[in-house]
Short mmCIF file of C-alpha atoms (C1' of nucleotides) in Angstrom, two decimals:
data_model
loop_
_atom_site.label_atom_id
_atom_site.label_comp_id
_atom_site.label_asym_id
_atom_site.label_seq_id
_atom_site.Cartn_x
_atom_site.Cartn_y
_atom_site.Cartn_z
CA MET A 19 31.08 1.79 0.56
CA ARG A 20 29.77 0.32 -2.77
CA THR A 21 30.14 1.30 -6.27
CA GLU A 22 28.65 -1.16 -8.56
CA GLY A 23 25.02 -0.26 -8.09
CA PRO A 24 21.95 -2.35 -8.32
CA GLY A 25 21.74 -5.18 -10.93
CA ALA A 26 19.72 -4.28 -13.87
CA SER A 27 16.03 -5.10 -13.18
CA ALA A 28 13.34 -3.33 -15.09
CA GLY A 29 9.95 -3.68 -14.34
CA LEU A 30 8.15 -0.53 -15.23
CA ALA A 31 10.58 2.34 -16.58
CA GLN A 32 10.94 4.97 -13.56
CA PRO A 33 13.09 7.71 -13.40
CA LEU A 34 16.00 6.04 -11.42
CA THR A 35 16.16 8.23 -8.52
CA ARG A 36 18.67 8.21 -5.71
CA ALA A 37 16.05 6.32 -3.43
CA ARG A 38 15.03 3.87 -5.92
CA TRP A 39 18.77 3.30 -6.71
CA LEU A 40 19.33 2.58 -2.96
CA ALA A 41 16.50 0.47 -2.71
CA ALA A 42 17.48 -1.73 -5.44
CA ASP A 43 21.02 -1.94 -4.33
CA LEU A 44 19.92 -2.89 -0.93
CA ARG A 45 17.48 -5.64 -2.07
CA ALA A 46 19.99 -7.05 -4.12
CA ARG A 47 22.30 -7.54 -1.01
CA LEU A 48 19.68 -8.53 0.93
CA LEU A 49 18.59 -11.20 -1.55
CA ALA A 50 22.06 -12.14 -1.87
CA GLY A 51 22.22 -12.87 1.89
CA GLU A 52 24.69 -10.17 2.88
CA TRP A 53 22.84 -10.05 6.19
CA PRO A 54 21.30 -13.22 7.94
CA ARG A 55 17.53 -13.03 8.53
CA GLY A 56 16.58 -11.40 11.62
CA SER A 57 19.91 -9.58 11.78
CA ARG A 58 20.36 -5.73 11.95
CA LEU A 59 21.23 -3.59 9.19
CA PRO A 60 23.52 -0.70 9.64
CA SER A 61 21.69 2.53 10.90
CA GLU A 62 20.17 5.08 8.94
CA THR A 63 22.85 7.58 10.00
CA GLU A 64 25.71 4.73 8.96
CA LEU A 65 24.02 3.84 5.58
CA ALA A 66 23.52 7.79 4.63
CA ALA A 67 27.14 8.17 5.19
CA SER A 68 28.44 5.13 3.22
CA TYR A 69 26.21 5.90 0.39
CA GLN A 70 26.79 9.69 0.37
CA VAL A 71 23.27 10.56 0.57
CA SER A 72 20.96 12.21 3.28
CA ARG A 73 18.94 10.17 5.91
CA VAL A 74 15.75 11.30 4.23
CA THR A 75 16.84 9.25 1.10
CA VAL A 76 17.85 6.21 3.15
CA ARG A 77 14.55 6.39 5.01
CA THR A 78 12.58 6.24 1.44
CA ALA A 79 14.44 3.31 0.19
CA LEU A 80 13.94 1.54 3.44
CA LYS A 81 10.37 2.11 3.57
CA ALA A 82 10.18 0.83 0.20
CA LEU A 83 11.72 -2.26 1.34
CA GLU A 84 9.71 -2.61 4.29
CA SER A 85 6.32 -2.18 2.15
CA GLN A 86 7.87 -5.12 0.02
CA GLY A 87 8.14 -7.18 3.10
CA LEU A 88 11.93 -7.36 3.15
CA VAL A 89 12.89 -5.58 6.15
CA ASP A 90 11.29 -4.64 9.32
CA ILE A 91 12.07 -1.11 10.84
CA ARG A 92 11.68 -0.96 14.51
CA HIS A 93 11.66 2.60 16.43
CA GLY A 94 14.50 2.88 18.56
CA ALA A 95 15.64 -0.53 17.85
CA GLY A 96 17.20 -0.55 14.39
CA THR A 97 15.95 -1.98 10.94
CA PHE A 98 15.96 -5.76 10.56
CA VAL A 99 15.96 -8.29 7.84
CA ALA A 100 12.45 -9.56 7.77
CA ASP A 101 11.89 -13.17 9.18
CA PHE A 102 8.10 -13.16 8.41
CA GLY A 103 8.46 -16.32 6.15
CA VAL A 104 10.60 -17.83 3.29
CA ALA A 105 9.96 -16.57 0.03
CA ILE A 106 9.48 -13.13 -1.42
CA ARG A 107 6.12 -12.79 -2.84
CA ALA A 108 3.94 -10.56 -4.99
CA GLY A 109 3.30 -7.17 -3.28
CA LEU A 110 0.01 -5.57 -4.29
CA GLN A 111 0.66 -1.83 -3.83
CA GLU A 112 3.31 -1.46 -6.36
CA LEU A 113 2.49 -1.46 -9.89
CA GLY A 114 4.51 -3.92 -12.07
CA SER A 115 3.80 -5.98 -14.81
CA ILE A 116 2.82 -9.84 -13.83
CA THR A 117 5.62 -10.92 -16.08
CA GLN A 118 8.12 -8.85 -14.57
CA THR A 119 6.84 -10.22 -11.11
CA ILE A 120 7.20 -13.79 -12.11
CA ARG A 121 10.73 -13.48 -13.30
CA GLU A 122 11.91 -11.50 -10.18
CA LEU A 123 10.53 -14.48 -7.91
CA GLY A 124 12.86 -16.59 -10.00
CA HIS A 125 10.45 -18.29 -12.38
CA GLU A 126 10.14 -18.31 -16.15
CA PRO A 127 7.18 -16.18 -17.25
CA GLY A 128 4.86 -17.35 -20.38
CA MET A 129 2.15 -16.12 -21.96
CA GLU A 130 -0.60 -17.75 -24.38
CA TRP A 131 -2.76 -15.72 -26.30
CA ARG A 132 -6.37 -16.90 -27.07
CA THR A 133 -7.53 -13.53 -28.84
CA VAL A 134 -6.54 -10.19 -29.95
CA GLU A 135 -9.18 -8.06 -31.52
CA GLN A 136 -10.49 -4.98 -32.31
CA ARG A 137 -14.24 -4.41 -31.28
CA PRO A 138 -16.41 -1.76 -29.82
CA ALA A 139 -16.30 -1.40 -26.25
CA THR A 140 -18.94 -2.98 -23.79
CA ALA A 141 -21.12 -0.84 -21.67
CA ALA A 142 -18.62 -1.57 -18.74
CA GLU A 143 -15.42 -1.12 -20.31
CA ALA A 144 -16.67 1.99 -21.89
CA ASP A 145 -17.62 3.17 -18.59
CA ARG A 146 -14.48 2.38 -16.88
CA LEU A 147 -12.19 3.84 -19.79
CA HIS A 148 -14.40 7.10 -19.90
CA LEU A 149 -15.31 6.18 -23.45
CA PRO A 150 -18.47 6.85 -25.15
CA ALA A 151 -20.47 3.52 -25.45
CA GLY A 152 -19.21 1.39 -28.63
CA ALA A 153 -15.97 3.25 -29.13
CA PRO A 154 -13.41 1.05 -30.57
CA VAL A 155 -10.68 -0.56 -28.26
CA LEU A 156 -8.06 -3.26 -28.69
CA ALA A 157 -9.54 -6.74 -26.28
CA MET A 158 -7.18 -9.31 -25.54
CA GLU A 159 -7.82 -12.68 -23.64
CA ARG A 160 -4.46 -14.34 -22.39
CA LYS A 161 -3.41 -16.87 -20.20
CA ILE A 162 -0.48 -16.32 -18.08
CA LEU A 163 2.14 -18.95 -17.19
CA SER A 164 4.69 -19.36 -14.68
CA ASP A 165 7.25 -22.32 -15.44
CA GLY A 166 4.64 -23.76 -17.66
CA GLU A 167 2.00 -23.25 -14.97
CA VAL A 168 -0.99 -21.22 -15.20
CA VAL A 169 -1.22 -18.82 -12.80
CA ALA A 170 -3.89 -16.35 -14.09
CA TYR A 171 -6.48 -15.53 -17.09
CA SER A 172 -6.66 -11.93 -18.16
CA TYR A 173 -9.04 -10.13 -20.08
CA ASP A 174 -7.67 -6.69 -20.85
CA THR A 175 -9.06 -3.97 -22.83
CA ILE A 176 -6.95 -0.86 -24.17
CA ARG A 177 -8.21 2.28 -25.77
CA LEU A 178 -7.20 2.32 -29.36
CA ASP A 179 -7.01 6.14 -29.39
CA ILE A 180 -3.78 6.16 -27.29
CA LEU A 181 -2.18 3.42 -29.22
CA PRO A 182 0.41 4.64 -32.10
CA PRO A 183 0.07 3.20 -35.13
CA GLY A 184 2.29 -0.28 -35.01
CA ALA A 185 1.49 -0.89 -31.54
CA VAL A 186 -1.32 -3.20 -32.21
CA GLU A 187 0.48 -5.49 -34.15
CA GLU A 188 3.20 -5.87 -31.38
CA ILE A 189 0.65 -6.61 -28.67
CA GLY A 190 0.10 -10.24 -28.66
CA ARG A 191 3.69 -11.11 -28.79
CA GLY A 192 5.10 -10.10 -25.24
CA SER A 193 4.51 -8.01 -21.88
CA VAL A 194 1.75 -5.80 -22.82
CA PHE A 195 3.25 -3.29 -20.47
CA GLU A 196 6.62 -3.71 -22.38
CA VAL A 197 5.03 -2.88 -25.47
CA LEU A 198 3.18 0.23 -24.15
CA GLU A 199 6.50 1.42 -22.71
CA ARG A 200 8.37 0.95 -25.95
CA PHE A 201 5.71 3.12 -27.59
CA GLY A 202 5.87 5.85 -24.79
CA VAL A 203 2.58 4.75 -22.98
CA ARG A 204 3.47 4.64 -19.35
CA PRO A 205 0.72 3.43 -16.82
CA ARG A 206 1.71 5.43 -13.61
CA ARG A 207 -1.25 4.51 -11.40
CA ALA A 208 -3.89 1.87 -10.99
CA PHE A 209 -7.02 1.79 -9.36
CA ALA A 210 -7.89 -1.98 -8.27
CA ARG A 211 -10.83 -3.75 -6.67
CA LEU A 212 -10.27 -7.20 -5.36
CA HIS A 213 -12.98 -9.99 -5.47
CA ALA A 214 -13.42 -13.65 -4.96
CA VAL A 215 -14.97 -15.52 -7.87
CA GLN A 216 -16.04 -18.81 -8.61
CA SER A 217 -16.83 -19.54 -12.22
CA HIS A 218 -16.19 -22.20 -14.81
CA GLU A 219 -16.41 -19.52 -17.50
CA VAL A 220 -13.37 -17.64 -16.78
CA GLY A 221 -10.57 -20.30 -17.49
CA TRP A 222 -10.19 -22.32 -20.76
CA GLY A 223 -7.83 -24.95 -22.06
CA SER A 224 -6.57 -27.94 -20.34
CA ARG A 225 -5.45 -27.97 -16.80
CA ARG A 226 -7.71 -25.04 -15.90
CA PRO A 227 -8.70 -25.47 -12.18
CA THR A 228 -11.14 -27.87 -11.52
CA ASN A 229 -12.77 -25.85 -8.52
CA GLY A 230 -12.88 -22.77 -10.54
CA LEU A 231 -11.89 -20.48 -7.94
CA TYR A 232 -10.13 -17.19 -8.64
CA LEU A 233 -8.81 -13.95 -6.80
CA LEU A 234 -10.03 -11.33 -9.10
CA LEU A 235 -7.81 -7.98 -9.63
CA ASP A 236 -10.02 -5.80 -11.38
CA GLN A 237 -8.29 -2.54 -12.32
CA VAL A 238 -8.15 0.39 -14.40
CA HIS A 239 -4.75 1.90 -15.41
CA TYR A 240 -4.21 5.42 -15.86
CA SER A 241 -1.65 7.55 -17.30
CA PRO A 242 0.27 10.23 -15.41
CA GLY A 243 -2.41 12.81 -16.75
CA ALA A 244 -4.88 10.57 -15.32
CA VAL A 245 -6.28 9.22 -18.45
CA PRO A 246 -7.55 6.06 -18.27
CA LEU A 247 -5.43 3.72 -20.39
CA MET A 248 -6.30 0.15 -19.72
CA TYR A 249 -9.20 -1.88 -18.17
CA SER A 250 -7.91 -5.11 -16.84
CA ARG A 251 -9.59 -8.17 -15.26
CA THR A 252 -6.99 -10.45 -14.05
CA TYR A 253 -8.26 -13.76 -12.67
CA PHE A 254 -5.40 -15.11 -10.63
CA VAL A 255 -5.91 -19.12 -9.80
CA GLU A 256 -6.40 -19.28 -6.21
CA GLY A 257 -3.14 -20.92 -4.63
CA ALA A 258 -0.93 -20.03 -7.39
CA PHE A 259 0.31 -16.65 -6.49
CA GLU A 260 0.56 -15.33 -3.19
CA PHE A 261 -0.67 -11.99 -2.53
CA VAL A 262 0.98 -10.13 0.08
CA ILE A 263 0.26 -6.89 1.87
CA ILE A 264 2.24 -5.03 4.49
CA ARG A 265 -0.36 -3.04 6.36
CA THR A 266 0.87 -0.40 8.68
CA ALA A 267 -1.04 1.77 11.26
CA MET B 30 -6.12 29.71 7.50
CA ARG B 31 -8.09 27.14 9.62
CA THR B 32 -7.83 26.66 13.19
CA GLU B 33 -10.52 24.25 14.00
CA GLY B 34 -8.80 21.17 13.13
CA PRO B 35 -10.21 17.79 12.05
CA GLY B 36 -13.33 16.08 13.56
CA ALA B 37 -12.49 13.51 16.28
CA SER B 38 -12.14 10.26 14.24
CA ALA B 39 -10.13 7.85 16.38
CA GLY B 40 -9.25 4.57 14.47
CA LEU B 41 -6.24 3.16 15.90
CA ALA B 42 -4.49 5.52 18.31
CA GLN B 43 -1.64 7.19 16.69
CA PRO B 44 0.80 10.00 17.79
CA LEU B 45 -1.05 13.01 16.33
CA THR B 46 1.78 14.18 14.11
CA ARG B 47 1.27 17.40 11.78
CA ALA B 48 1.17 15.42 8.59
CA ARG B 49 -1.59 13.27 10.26
CA TRP B 50 -3.26 16.06 11.44
CA LEU B 51 -3.36 17.91 8.29
CA ALA B 52 -4.25 14.82 6.24
CA ALA B 53 -7.47 14.38 8.53
CA ASP B 54 -8.30 18.07 8.25
CA LEU B 55 -8.44 17.86 4.44
CA ARG B 56 -10.00 14.73 4.44
CA ALA B 57 -12.57 16.41 6.27
CA ARG B 58 -12.93 19.16 4.21
CA LEU B 59 -12.67 17.15 0.96
CA LEU B 60 -15.72 14.74 2.40
CA ALA B 61 -17.50 18.02 3.42
CA GLY B 62 -17.42 18.87 -0.33
CA GLU B 63 -15.57 22.05 -0.08
CA TRP B 64 -13.91 21.17 -3.26
CA PRO B 65 -15.94 19.91 -6.32
CA ARG B 66 -14.94 16.46 -7.66
CA GLY B 67 -12.29 16.97 -10.27
CA SER B 68 -11.50 20.48 -9.23
CA ARG B 69 -7.85 21.41 -8.32
CA LEU B 70 -6.91 22.00 -4.74
CA PRO B 71 -4.43 24.58 -3.62
CA SER B 72 -1.06 23.80 -4.82
CA GLU B 73 1.39 22.32 -2.23
CA THR B 74 3.06 25.85 -1.57
CA GLU B 75 -0.04 27.57 -1.01
CA LEU B 76 -1.40 24.80 1.71
CA ALA B 77 2.22 24.94 3.16
CA ALA B 78 1.85 28.73 3.80
CA SER B 79 -1.88 28.62 4.90
CA TYR B 80 -1.13 25.90 7.42
CA GLN B 81 2.10 27.02 8.39
CA VAL B 82 4.27 23.86 7.53
CA SER B 83 6.67 23.06 5.58
CA ARG B 84 5.85 21.73 1.98
CA VAL B 85 7.20 18.18 2.91
CA THR B 86 4.63 18.05 5.75
CA VAL B 87 1.94 18.79 3.17
CA ARG B 88 3.23 16.15 0.40
CA THR B 89 3.20 13.45 3.53
CA ALA B 90 -0.59 14.25 4.19
CA LEU B 91 -1.45 14.41 0.19
CA LYS B 92 0.05 11.13 -0.30
CA ALA B 93 -2.04 9.72 2.43
CA LEU B 94 -5.04 11.02 1.00
CA GLU B 95 -3.86 9.77 -2.59
CA SER B 96 -3.44 6.24 -1.11
CA GLN B 97 -7.08 6.29 0.00
CA GLY B 98 -8.11 7.18 -3.30
CA LEU B 99 -9.62 10.69 -2.16
CA VAL B 100 -7.26 12.74 -4.40
CA ASP B 101 -5.18 12.50 -7.49
CA ILE B 102 -1.74 13.93 -7.55
CA ARG B 103 -0.47 14.93 -11.09
CA HIS B 104 3.00 16.24 -11.78
CA GLY B 105 3.17 19.71 -13.24
CA ALA B 106 -0.50 19.97 -13.10
CA GLY B 107 -1.74 19.81 -9.40
CA THR B 108 -3.39 17.89 -6.93
CA PHE B 109 -7.21 17.11 -7.70
CA VAL B 110 -10.34 15.93 -5.95
CA ALA B 111 -10.71 12.28 -6.97
CA ASP B 112 -13.06 11.07 -9.40
CA PHE B 113 -12.87 7.63 -9.60
CA GLY B 114 -16.12 6.61 -8.46
CA VAL B 115 -18.97 7.25 -6.06
CA ALA B 116 -18.09 6.32 -2.50
CA ILE B 117 -15.21 5.94 -0.26
CA ARG B 118 -14.32 2.29 0.13
CA ALA B 119 -12.12 0.40 2.44
CA GLY B 120 -8.34 0.76 1.61
CA LEU B 121 -6.37 -2.05 2.47
CA GLN B 122 -2.90 -0.84 3.09
CA GLU B 123 -3.71 1.18 5.90
CA LEU B 124 -4.29 -0.78 9.07
CA GLY B 125 -7.66 -0.20 11.04
CA SER B 126 -10.30 -1.94 13.00
CA ILE B 127 -13.08 -3.45 10.84
CA THR B 128 -15.60 -1.55 13.10
CA GLN B 129 -14.06 1.63 12.65
CA THR B 130 -13.93 1.43 8.96
CA ILE B 131 -17.57 0.47 8.91
CA ARG B 132 -18.60 3.61 10.77
CA GLU B 133 -16.46 5.89 8.64
CA LEU B 134 -18.52 4.52 5.80
CA GLY B 135 -21.36 6.04 7.46
CA HIS B 136 -22.92 2.48 8.49
CA GLU B 137 -23.89 0.99 11.78
CA PRO B 138 -21.13 -1.70 12.88
CA GLY B 139 -22.29 -4.57 14.89
CA MET B 140 -20.75 -7.65 16.22
CA GLU B 141 -22.17 -10.91 17.15
CA TRP B 142 -19.76 -13.43 18.99
CA ARG B 143 -19.98 -17.13 18.64
CA THR B 144 -17.44 -18.27 21.03
CA VAL B 145 -14.63 -16.79 23.13
CA GLU B 146 -12.48 -19.18 24.73
CA GLN B 147 -9.23 -20.02 26.24
CA ARG B 148 -7.50 -22.93 24.64
CA PRO B 149 -4.11 -24.43 23.55
CA ALA B 150 -3.18 -22.97 20.15
CA THR B 151 -3.32 -25.16 16.87
CA ALA B 152 -0.08 -25.98 15.15
CA ALA B 153 -0.81 -23.26 12.63
CA GLU B 154 -1.52 -20.76 15.29
CA ALA B 155 1.59 -21.42 17.24
CA ASP B 156 3.45 -21.08 14.00
CA ARG B 157 1.97 -17.85 13.14
CA LEU B 158 2.39 -16.31 16.47
CA HIS B 159 5.75 -18.02 17.21
CA LEU B 160 4.50 -19.74 20.11
CA PRO B 161 5.40 -23.20 21.59
CA ALA B 162 2.75 -25.78 20.21
CA GLY B 163 -0.19 -26.11 22.46
CA ALA B 164 0.57 -22.71 24.39
CA PRO B 165 -2.48 -21.01 25.52
CA VAL B 166 -4.45 -18.48 23.38
CA LEU B 167 -7.60 -16.42 23.53
CA ALA B 168 -9.58 -17.63 20.67
CA MET B 169 -12.76 -15.85 19.06
CA GLU B 170 -15.25 -16.43 16.49
CA ARG B 171 -17.46 -13.55 15.49
CA LYS B 172 -19.78 -12.03 13.02
CA ILE B 173 -19.04 -8.53 11.71
CA LEU B 174 -22.42 -6.67 10.64
CA SER B 175 -22.95 -3.50 8.84
CA ASP B 176 -26.51 -2.11 9.16
CA GLY B 177 -27.36 -5.71 10.63
CA GLU B 178 -26.16 -7.27 7.34
CA VAL B 179 -23.47 -9.66 7.87
CA VAL B 180 -20.29 -8.52 5.97
CA ALA B 181 -17.52 -11.02 7.39
CA TYR B 182 -16.90 -14.08 9.80
CA SER B 183 -13.89 -13.62 11.64
CA TYR B 184 -11.86 -16.30 13.51
CA ASP B 185 -9.04 -14.43 15.77
CA THR B 186 -6.43 -15.81 18.13
CA ILE B 187 -4.57 -13.62 20.53
CA ARG B 188 -1.58 -14.74 22.46
CA LEU B 189 -2.58 -14.75 26.39
CA ASP B 190 0.79 -13.92 27.48
CA ILE B 191 0.38 -10.30 26.24
CA LEU B 192 -2.86 -9.67 27.63
CA PRO B 193 -2.88 -7.84 30.98
CA PRO B 194 -5.40 -9.51 33.77
CA GLY B 195 -9.05 -8.20 33.19
CA ALA B 196 -8.58 -7.94 29.13
CA VAL B 197 -9.91 -11.03 28.68
CA GLU B 198 -13.28 -10.52 30.18
CA GLU B 199 -13.58 -7.02 28.30
CA ILE B 200 -13.08 -9.07 24.97
CA GLY B 201 -16.18 -10.32 23.66
CA ARG B 202 -18.11 -6.81 24.38
CA GLY B 203 -17.09 -4.68 21.75
CA SER B 204 -14.21 -3.83 19.24
CA VAL B 205 -10.99 -5.85 19.70
CA PHE B 206 -8.73 -3.33 18.71
CA GLU B 207 -10.39 -0.88 20.94
CA VAL B 208 -9.76 -3.00 24.20
CA LEU B 209 -6.49 -3.94 23.22
CA GLU B 210 -6.09 -0.25 22.92
CA ARG B 211 -7.14 0.45 26.33
CA PHE B 212 -4.72 -2.53 27.70
CA GLY B 213 -1.78 -0.74 25.97
CA VAL B 214 -1.44 -3.21 23.29
CA ARG B 215 -1.14 -1.62 20.33
CA PRO B 216 -0.89 -3.44 16.78
CA ARG B 217 1.20 -1.38 14.40
CA ARG B 218 1.92 -3.78 11.45
CA ALA B 219 0.39 -6.48 9.84
CA PHE B 220 1.34 -9.14 7.48
CA ALA B 221 -1.65 -10.11 5.25
CA ARG B 222 -2.35 -12.74 2.73
CA LEU B 223 -5.21 -12.73 0.41
CA HIS B 224 -7.20 -15.98 -0.81
CA ALA B 225 -10.33 -16.54 -2.27
CA VAL B 226 -12.27 -19.28 -0.77
CA GLN B 227 -15.40 -21.18 -1.16
CA SER B 228 -16.75 -23.32 1.48
CA HIS B 229 -19.86 -23.69 3.65
CA GLU B 230 -18.01 -24.36 6.80
CA VAL B 231 -17.03 -20.84 7.19
CA GLY B 232 -20.36 -19.09 7.95
CA TRP B 233 -22.91 -19.72 10.47
CA GLY B 234 -26.23 -18.89 11.46
CA SER B 235 -29.25 -17.54 9.16
CA ARG B 236 -28.61 -15.48 5.93
CA ARG B 237 -25.33 -17.00 5.63
CA PRO B 238 -24.18 -16.39 2.02
CA THR B 239 -25.71 -19.16 -0.17
CA ASN B 240 -22.66 -19.36 -2.47
CA GLY B 241 -20.15 -19.75 0.16
CA LEU B 242 -17.56 -17.17 -1.50
CA TYR B 243 -15.61 -15.11 0.72
CA LEU B 244 -12.52 -13.00 0.36
CA LEU B 245 -10.16 -14.25 3.13
CA LEU B 246 -7.83 -11.90 4.79
CA ASP B 247 -5.36 -13.92 6.56
CA GLN B 248 -3.01 -11.90 8.77
CA VAL B 249 -0.68 -11.63 11.63
CA HIS B 250 -0.72 -8.63 13.70
CA TYR B 251 2.56 -7.21 15.27
CA SER B 252 3.36 -4.82 18.06
CA PRO B 253 6.07 -2.28 17.37
CA GLY B 254 8.64 -4.47 18.57
CA ALA B 255 7.71 -7.18 15.98
CA VAL B 256 6.23 -9.32 18.63
CA PRO B 257 3.13 -11.23 16.99
CA LEU B 258 0.12 -10.48 19.07
CA MET B 259 -2.92 -11.73 17.07
CA TYR B 260 -3.62 -14.05 14.12
CA SER B 261 -6.68 -13.19 12.25
CA ARG B 262 -8.54 -15.11 9.69
CA THR B 263 -11.31 -12.72 8.40
CA TYR B 264 -13.73 -13.93 5.65
CA PHE B 265 -15.23 -11.30 4.13
CA VAL B 266 -18.49 -12.10 2.35
CA GLU B 267 -17.92 -11.45 -1.37
CA GLY B 268 -19.63 -8.47 -2.58
CA ALA B 269 -20.77 -7.09 0.84
CA PHE B 270 -17.47 -4.78 1.17
CA GLU B 271 -15.34 -3.22 -1.69
CA PHE B 272 -11.66 -3.67 -1.02
CA VAL B 273 -9.85 -1.02 -3.03
CA ILE B 274 -5.98 -0.63 -3.75
CA ILE B 275 -4.12 2.52 -5.21
CA ARG B 276 -1.44 0.95 -6.78
CA THR B 277 1.48 3.19 -8.01
CA ALA B 278 4.69 2.87 -10.01
"C1'" DG C 27 22.36 7.44 28.85
"C1'" DA C 28 23.75 6.08 24.20
"C1'" DG C 29 21.77 5.09 20.15
"C1'" DT C 30 18.08 4.26 16.72
"C1'" DG C 31 14.31 5.32 14.34
"C1'" DG C 32 10.09 9.24 13.46
"C1'" DT C 33 9.01 13.87 12.16
"C1'" DC C 34 9.81 18.22 10.72
"C1'" DT C 35 12.06 22.68 8.56
"C1'" DA C 36 13.85 25.84 4.91
"C1'" DG C 37 15.53 25.92 1.05
"C1'" DA C 38 17.14 24.27 -3.36
"C1'" DC C 39 17.09 22.07 -8.00
"C1'" DC C 40 14.70 19.20 -11.32
"C1'" DA C 41 10.69 17.46 -14.76
"C1'" DC C 42 6.46 18.04 -16.28
"C1'" DC C 43 2.07 20.48 -17.67
"C1'" DC C 44 0.00 24.16 -19.65
"C1'" DT C 45 -1.21 28.14 -22.29
"C1'" DG D 10 7.98 30.77 -19.44
"C1'" DG D 11 5.25 30.33 -15.37
"C1'" DG D 12 3.29 27.21 -11.99
"C1'" DT D 13 2.81 22.58 -10.10
"C1'" DG D 14 4.58 18.51 -8.24
"C1'" DG D 15 9.22 15.40 -7.51
"C1'" DT D 16 13.31 14.78 -5.30
"C1'" DC D 17 16.98 15.76 -2.21
"C1'" DT D 18 19.89 18.07 1.51
"C1'" DA D 19 21.66 19.49 6.24
"C1'" DG D 20 20.50 19.86 10.28
"C1'" DA D 21 17.47 19.85 14.37
"C1'" DC D 22 14.75 17.78 17.84
"C1'" DC D 23 11.71 14.16 19.68
"C1'" DA D 24 10.26 9.16 21.06
"C1'" DC D 25 11.52 4.76 21.74
"C1'" DT D 26 14.65 0.44 22.90
"C1'" DC D 27 18.06 -1.56 25.17
"C1'" DA D 28 21.85 -2.29 28.00
#
DNA sequence: GAGTGGTCTAGACCACCCT
DNA sequence: GGGTGGTCTAGACCACTCA
C-alpha cells in the first residue's frame, strides 16, 4: 500500500479524480522502473485492494496508461509493462500543451515569439472560430524549441472576446495554455486534422529544416461549452517529434 | 423503445457487446438525420431507460460516438449532435480496415496489387515483427482506391508462421483484414507512428501525385496476445483522405 | 481449473449548466 | 433549483489464457 501519491505533474489542470491520481501514480512507478519491461503488473483485483478503490477505477487508470503506450493489457493473461520501444513519446489523443509534453519527455522546452498582434480575423480563421468575418483576434507566430532545437512552428489565433483584460499582455511570455488557465479559460476538447506539408514559407530564422517537410496539426480548441477558443496550426518539423497513436479495435 | 438494431456494418469482427450495439444503433439514427445538427439527444438516463441498459453502458456508447466526432458531450448541459463540419471522416484511434472506412464514407473502395511475394524479412521488418533476421514473410505492395482515385500506397509485411495454409493464396484478392479474419487471425491493437514524407519513389503507375507528398502511417498490428502480426507502411496521398482526431483533456 | 481481464448493473453522490 | 453529465462503488457473470 502506497501513500505518497503521484509526483506533481501539471499539464492541463484537471479535476484530480481517483482514476487520474492512480494513473499518475502507476505512471511514476513504471517510469521509475519498479517493474521490468515485459513483466506483469499486479492484477486489477490486487491493485484495487491495495489502493482501496473499486476495480472499475483501476481499469480506467490502466486504460489511460495503455493509450499512452505504457502498458499492454491482455485479456486473460494480465497487464504488462509495454515493450514496444525505447522512449515515451507524444501521444496524440490526449490534449495537452506542447511545452508540457516536452518537459515530460525530459527535455527543456523553449519558445521564441516572432509576432503577437491584434488584427481582424481572416476568412478561414473566422470560419473556424465561429466569428463574423473581420472580428478582432489575437494572432501569434512562434517557434517551439526542445533543448534549443526547433521542433515546431506554430500559428495560433485566439478569440479576443474570451480573453479577460490583462491576459493579452501576459501572452507572449510563456506557455499559452498556462496563461489561459490562469485566467480561467480552459480548453477541454480539440478537433484536429493532420496533414503532410512541404513548404519553405512555414519556418523562419536560421536552422530551419532544409527539406521544408512538416506534419501539420490543424486544430480548433473548444471550451467545455463547445465555444471555439483558439485556432492553431502547428507545423512539426518532420523527424523532430514522434507522434504515436495506440489504435484499438 | 427500439427493437430493430443497428444496420449490419462489419469492420473488424468484435464481440457484439451491448455498448457496441447501442453505439451502432445511435450512429445509424444520427446518420439518418433523426436529430438535427446541434440539437440535444435524450439524456443518458432517458436513453438508459428506453434501451433497458444501465447508464454506464449508455455512457460507453456515447463516448465512442464522441471519439468519432459524431456527438458533443457537455457536462451539465447534455449531449448534442456534433456541428463540427460536414462529413464523417476517418478517425484515427479506432482500428479498422481502410477498405471498410472508405465504404462507410459512402465511396466505392478498390485495390490494385503490384506484388505479393514470399521473401526473407529485411532487417527493419524483422525488428518490428520480432522475427530473426531473414525469416520468411509475405510482402505486398498495393494501391488503395476510392471511387477509382488513388488514396494510398501500402507496403505490408505479414509473418508467414501465423498464416494457416491456404491463406496465402487468398491474399491478393480482397481486403487483407477480411482474409485474416476468415482464417481466425484477428488484429486487436496497433502501434502507429505518423510521418510526413516527400518522395517520388513511393507511388507508381499513372496519376500518381506530382508533388510526392504523403502522410505515412507506420504501424505494427498485434494479436490479442501481443504477438506482432503485420507491419504496414501506408502512404496516404496528402489531401485524398482527411485524418481527424478528437483530443480530450 | 484457477486466475486474469471484459462487460454490465443499480444505485449513489458530486460538479456543472441553465433559467 | 432542477436536470444533466462525471465519477465511483460492490458485486456479478462471462471470455480468455495458461499451466
